[in-house]
Amino acid sequence: MLSFLRAIGAGFFAFLGATGRLFLFALASLARVLRPPYYLRATLRQVIEIGYFSLPVVGLTALFTGMVLALQSYVGFARFNAESSVATVVVLSMTRELGPVIGGLMVAGRVGAAIAAEIGTMRVTDQIDALSTLSTDPLRYLVLPRLLAGLLTLPFLVLVADVLGVFGGFLVGTYKLGFNPAAYLEQTHQYLEAKDVVLGLVKASVFGFIVTLTGCYQGYHSRGGAQGVGQATTYAVVSASVLILLSDYFLTQAFFTR
Amino acid sequence: MNRDAVAKISVRGLKKSFDRKTVLTGLDIDCAVGESLVIIGGSGTGKSVLVKCILGLLRPEAGSIRIDGVETVGVSAGARERLMHKMGMLFQGGALFDSLKVWENVAFGLTAGRSVEREAAREIALAKLAAVGLGREVGELFPAELSGGMQKRVALARAIAAEPEMIFFDEPTTGLDPIMADVINNLIQKCVRELGATAVSITHDLVSARKIADRIAMLHKGLIIWEGPTAEIDRSGNPFVDQFVNGRAEGPIEMEIRAL
């Protein structure tokens, strides 16, 4: 019994320790914003890498999510004659919830893994030490541009996801479920508020930060060659996904339940 | 003579451990201005750890590292950055940035570390590449497109690009054929001489050590167990050094070999 409690306690303290280290890493990296030099070229490269190159995967996922959402909600709502709410459900679900979460998770898989692998490889091949010997702060050069790019580009990415998700719902609603296009669009507009979209984009920004932070943190602290880099990549994706879903609950509670 | 007064680098009582493994156990060593010091020793004896402590990449648990007479252990990030301007490092594996072209690698310390304009830095980088025997066309390639010897030469060009006062070489000839190793040794000699820099190299390649060193020190179990002029390495009178220099399996240095 005692050893069981000890194991739980050790696990809990390990979790607290890891959270503290992640927090300090984020703080140390963000503090670099206050003082030059700034690496604009590196930041721009990350904006393109994270934002532009994630467009196909996020867009495609959002499109099909919107389509499935329309189908599923139609089937469910038909049971109590509320089919007309399909458009409202699709647009609110996409903007408030699914756009940011699906976008965040897809970017975690694509970008978080790539960041952890790239920085992890740099760590185990001495490239990060080489940066220091070349009078370049690795947190400023490697981590800060990625954090800023994640923070700034995810909202735009999710905005595209929102539009494509709603469009997917519209396609299914009008071509498969027989809704009148004008009536569907009218329903889409009727109950949508600016707050739904904006707070969804704020969520996206938080998720972008989480994805890039965990990718950078895991890569930066990887050790032990190829196996260590592989482990860092796995941890980056898993921890980003868990943190996205965890923070999504608290953000939803803070934004939408008052 | 007070050695601290003239030493470019002075290390005293340096201790460094990783988890339960103690690597450096109170190491003392000095390197004079303009001197080429080579530290020899078996694998895992702490040679790289010593150099990383001097560079500030690792923080020792105890001891002092003075550069130009100024203590460097525990200095602020800003002071460390200024200190790095005096140093260059050639890593064992080259540690070239594989996402950047060769010339961008060589110019990196100038563009990112010292805010030199890209075009000016490019010209300096191409001149440094020429100094290590590589043409302008190599500058446009990526590190993955180069052979091991060429990568070492690019890494050397990067280490000297900002004309540092101190250069550190970590196993500069490891993994190279004897001819390419000699080319690298010649380049190290030439570059260090032209810059008038202080050089600290770590290696277990005795041919390389004899060629580039003014003075050799041997590291064993976290301590310097012998040091002296290069010419005296063969008559050191130290059984550990004799075993290492002659490459004998039998002797006071016991390799940790686990039975299968």
GROMACS .gro file of C-alpha atoms in nm, chain B residues 26 45 61 78 92 118 126-127 130 145 159 161 166 182 211 224 230 233 249:
model
   19
  284GLY     CA    1   3.952   1.884  -0.944
  303THR     CA    2   3.802   1.064  -1.972
  319GLU     CA    3   3.005   2.213  -0.979
  336GLY     CA    4   2.557   3.909  -2.165
  350GLN     CA    5   3.408   1.672  -3.355
  376ARG     CA    6   2.497   3.968  -4.532
  384LEU     CA    7   3.434   3.297  -4.918
  385ALA     CA    8   3.779   3.428  -4.824
  388ALA     CA    9   3.962   2.984  -4.975
  403GLU     CA   10   2.660   1.748  -5.013
  417ALA     CA   11   3.568   2.861  -3.634
  419ALA     CA   12   3.574   3.340  -3.955
  424MET     CA   13   4.111   3.139  -2.869
  440ASP     CA   14   4.739   1.573  -4.229
  469LYS     CA   15   5.211   1.802  -3.522
  482ILE     CA   16   4.581   1.606  -1.563
  488THR     CA   17   5.562   1.799  -2.723
  491ILE     CA   18   5.605   1.301  -2.473
  507ALA     CA   19   4.642  -0.286  -2.395
   0.00000   0.00000   0.00000
